[in-house]
Amino acid sequence: MFSKVIRLVSAVAFALLLVFLPCSAAFRNQLQAEGLPSAQTADRSAAPAVATSPLTRPPVADAALKKRDEILERETAVSLKEKELKNLSESLSSRIQQLQQARKEIEASLEQKKKDDAEKYQKMLKVYKSLRPGEAAALMDQLEEGMALEMLNRMDTKTAAKLIPLMNQARVVKWTRLSLKDN
């Protein structure tokens, strides 16, 4: 609205300048060629010429309007990007919270599994401890190597000392090497 008022005022001022300022013949001819009233004819019909002739904007005004439109478009694009970034940030925060919750659940599950495994090993150790050393050694030789080594690691020293001489000696040497490497 404000820009229309400015355009109208500038057009009226331009028309008044044409009416009151003497112009050269070349300028008057150029105005007539463009369809604008010259200074001589403008005094007779200044008001109707302003009202009926289409208003032409100076190139500076067109450039300013284009610049303003470009700025508005950029502002709109920036605000859209800001909204998009905000949504992505909220989404990312929500996803991080979900992943942290899942990690806590997994850690709790692993702790529970470790406790369950420890209980199972304790029960089996009690069983092996109640057997005669020869029977326990024969059974441990038939177990998978990892299980047998874990059982020996969890046994008290007195029980392990009774079983080791009766077990497969290659396994015992390997168990000893692995136990010493961990330290």
Short mmCIF file of C-alpha atoms in Angstrom, two decimals:
data_model
loop_
_atom_site.label_atom_id
_atom_site.label_comp_id
_atom_site.label_asym_id
_atom_site.label_seq_id
_atom_site.Cartn_x
_atom_site.Cartn_y
_atom_site.Cartn_z
CA MET A 1 0.00 0.00 0.00
CA PHE A 2 2.75 2.43 0.98
CA SER A 3 4.70 1.68 -2.19
CA LYS A 4 1.62 2.47 -4.32
CA VAL A 5 1.26 5.85 -2.64
CA ILE A 6 4.92 6.60 -3.24
CA ARG A 7 4.59 5.65 -6.90
CA LEU A 8 1.54 7.85 -7.32
CA VAL A 9 3.22 10.84 -5.64
CA SER A 10 6.35 10.42 -7.76
CA ALA A 11 4.25 10.23 -10.95
CA VAL A 12 2.35 13.40 -10.03
CA ALA A 13 5.62 15.18 -9.19
CA PHE A 14 7.10 14.11 -12.54
CA ALA A 15 4.02 15.37 -14.39
CA LEU A 16 4.20 18.69 -12.56
CA LEU A 17 7.88 19.02 -13.46
CA LEU A 18 6.99 18.51 -17.09
CA VAL A 19 4.34 21.19 -16.88
CA PHE A 20 6.38 23.87 -15.16
CA LEU A 21 9.87 23.30 -16.53
CA PRO A 22 10.70 24.33 -20.05
CA CYS A 23 12.09 21.44 -22.07
CA SER A 24 14.19 21.23 -25.13
CA ALA A 25 12.53 20.34 -28.41
CA ALA A 26 14.43 17.05 -28.56
CA PHE A 27 13.15 16.04 -25.11
CA ARG A 28 9.58 17.02 -26.03
CA ASN A 29 9.82 14.94 -29.21
CA GLN A 30 11.10 11.98 -27.21
CA LEU A 31 8.23 12.31 -24.73
CA GLN A 32 5.71 12.45 -27.55
CA ALA A 33 7.27 9.38 -29.16
CA GLU A 34 6.85 7.51 -25.86
CA GLY A 35 3.25 8.61 -25.62
CA LEU A 36 3.82 11.12 -22.80
CA PRO A 37 2.52 14.68 -22.93
CA SER A 38 5.04 17.39 -23.64
CA ALA A 39 5.31 20.54 -21.52
CA GLN A 40 3.29 22.56 -24.03
CA THR A 41 0.35 20.19 -24.07
CA ALA A 42 0.69 19.26 -20.44
CA ASP A 43 -0.50 22.64 -19.25
CA ARG A 44 -3.79 22.11 -21.03
CA SER A 45 -4.40 18.60 -19.92
CA ALA A 46 -2.12 17.90 -16.97
CA ALA A 47 -4.71 16.35 -14.71
CA PRO A 48 -6.26 13.99 -17.27
CA ALA A 49 -2.84 12.91 -18.52
CA VAL A 50 -1.79 11.85 -15.04
CA ALA A 51 -5.03 10.07 -14.39
CA THR A 52 -5.23 8.18 -17.70
CA SER A 53 -1.62 7.49 -18.62
CA PRO A 54 -0.07 4.32 -17.24
CA LEU A 55 2.51 5.01 -14.57
CA THR A 56 5.97 3.91 -15.48
CA ARG A 57 8.39 3.19 -12.71
CA PRO A 58 11.94 4.35 -12.92
CA PRO A 59 14.51 1.53 -13.27
CA VAL A 60 15.78 2.25 -9.76
CA ALA A 61 12.33 1.50 -8.33
CA ASP A 62 12.11 -1.74 -10.30
CA ALA A 63 15.53 -2.78 -9.02
CA ALA A 64 14.54 -1.92 -5.45
CA LEU A 65 11.33 -3.93 -5.75
CA LYS A 66 13.21 -6.87 -7.18
CA LYS A 67 15.73 -6.64 -4.36
CA ARG A 68 12.94 -6.48 -1.80
CA ASP A 69 11.26 -9.52 -3.36
CA GLU A 70 14.56 -11.42 -3.33
CA ILE A 71 15.09 -10.54 0.32
CA LEU A 72 11.56 -11.68 1.19
CA GLU A 73 12.10 -14.94 -0.67
CA ARG A 74 15.39 -15.50 1.16
CA GLU A 75 13.78 -14.71 4.51
CA THR A 76 11.01 -17.19 3.74
CA ALA A 77 13.53 -19.85 2.72
CA VAL A 78 15.62 -19.22 5.82
CA SER A 79 12.59 -19.44 8.10
CA LEU A 80 11.56 -22.71 6.43
CA LYS A 81 15.07 -24.07 6.90
CA GLU A 82 15.04 -22.96 10.54
CA LYS A 83 11.75 -24.79 11.10
CA GLU A 84 13.14 -27.86 9.35
CA LEU A 85 16.30 -27.75 11.46
CA LYS A 86 14.25 -27.35 14.62
CA ASN A 87 12.13 -30.37 13.68
CA LEU A 88 15.23 -32.38 12.88
CA SER A 89 16.82 -31.34 16.16
CA GLU A 90 13.75 -32.41 18.11
CA SER A 91 13.63 -35.68 16.19
CA LEU A 92 17.30 -36.29 16.85
CA SER A 93 16.90 -35.53 20.56
CA SER A 94 14.01 -37.95 20.76
CA ARG A 95 16.01 -40.63 18.95
CA ILE A 96 19.00 -40.11 21.27
CA GLN A 97 16.74 -40.57 24.29
CA GLN A 98 15.33 -43.77 22.78
CA LEU A 99 18.83 -45.10 22.12
CA GLN A 100 19.96 -44.26 25.65
CA GLN A 101 16.95 -46.07 27.05
CA ALA A 102 17.67 -49.08 24.84
CA ARG A 103 21.31 -49.06 25.99
CA LYS A 104 20.21 -49.05 29.63
CA GLU A 105 17.89 -51.98 28.96
CA ILE A 106 20.67 -53.92 27.19
CA GLU A 107 23.11 -53.23 30.02
CA ALA A 108 20.55 -54.41 32.55
CA SER A 109 19.92 -57.52 30.46
CA LEU A 110 23.67 -58.24 30.27
CA GLU A 111 24.03 -57.83 34.02
CA GLN A 112 21.17 -60.23 34.58
CA LYS A 113 22.73 -62.74 32.17
CA LYS A 114 26.07 -62.50 33.98
CA LYS A 115 24.33 -63.13 37.29
CA ASP A 116 22.45 -66.10 35.83
CA ASP A 117 25.66 -67.54 34.34
CA ALA A 118 27.49 -67.07 37.64
CA GLU A 119 24.71 -68.91 39.47
CA LYS A 120 24.83 -71.77 36.94
CA TYR A 121 28.60 -72.08 37.30
CA GLN A 122 28.29 -72.05 41.12
CA LYS A 123 25.76 -74.89 40.98
CA MET A 124 27.95 -76.94 38.64
CA LEU A 125 31.01 -76.27 40.78
CA LYS A 126 29.18 -77.64 43.81
CA VAL A 127 28.31 -80.76 41.83
CA TYR A 128 31.90 -81.26 40.62
CA LYS A 129 33.22 -80.58 44.12
CA SER A 130 30.99 -83.31 45.55
CA LEU A 131 32.34 -85.89 43.04
CA ARG A 132 35.55 -87.83 43.55
CA PRO A 133 38.52 -86.06 41.92
CA GLY A 134 38.99 -88.76 39.26
CA GLU A 135 35.34 -88.63 38.17
CA ALA A 136 35.30 -84.82 38.11
CA ALA A 137 38.55 -84.72 36.07
CA ALA A 138 37.15 -87.24 33.54
CA LEU A 139 33.97 -85.18 33.13
CA MET A 140 35.90 -81.90 32.78
CA ASP A 141 38.07 -83.43 30.05
CA GLN A 142 34.89 -84.07 28.05
CA LEU A 143 33.63 -80.49 28.34
CA GLU A 144 34.30 -77.85 25.72
CA GLU A 145 37.64 -76.21 26.32
CA GLY A 146 36.18 -72.79 27.14
CA MET A 147 33.76 -74.25 29.69
CA ALA A 148 36.41 -76.41 31.30
CA LEU A 149 38.79 -73.46 31.63
CA GLU A 150 36.06 -71.25 33.07
CA MET A 151 35.16 -73.94 35.59
CA LEU A 152 38.80 -74.27 36.65
CA ASN A 153 39.10 -70.48 36.97
CA ARG A 154 36.06 -70.35 39.25
CA MET A 155 37.11 -73.30 41.43
CA ASP A 156 38.79 -72.76 44.73
CA THR A 157 42.51 -73.56 44.76
CA LYS A 158 42.16 -76.74 46.88
CA THR A 159 39.65 -78.38 44.51
CA ALA A 160 41.56 -77.32 41.38
CA ALA A 161 44.79 -78.76 42.85
CA LYS A 162 43.09 -82.15 43.28
CA LEU A 163 41.70 -82.17 39.68
CA ILE A 164 44.68 -80.84 37.69
CA PRO A 165 46.90 -83.93 37.99
CA LEU A 166 44.04 -86.14 36.79
CA MET A 167 43.06 -83.99 33.78
CA ASN A 168 44.46 -83.91 30.24
CA GLN A 169 47.84 -82.23 30.74
CA ALA A 170 47.78 -80.33 27.40
CA ARG A 171 44.59 -78.62 28.51
CA VAL A 172 46.01 -77.79 31.90
CA VAL A 173 49.13 -76.22 30.32
CA LYS A 174 46.95 -74.18 27.93
CA TRP A 175 44.73 -73.09 30.83
CA THR A 176 47.81 -72.01 32.81
CA ARG A 177 49.15 -69.98 29.85
CA LEU A 178 45.81 -68.27 29.27
CA SER A 179 45.42 -67.49 32.98
CA LEU A 180 48.86 -65.91 33.14
CA LYS A 181 48.40 -63.86 29.94
CA ASP A 182 45.27 -62.20 31.33
CA ASN A 183 47.26 -60.79 34.24
#
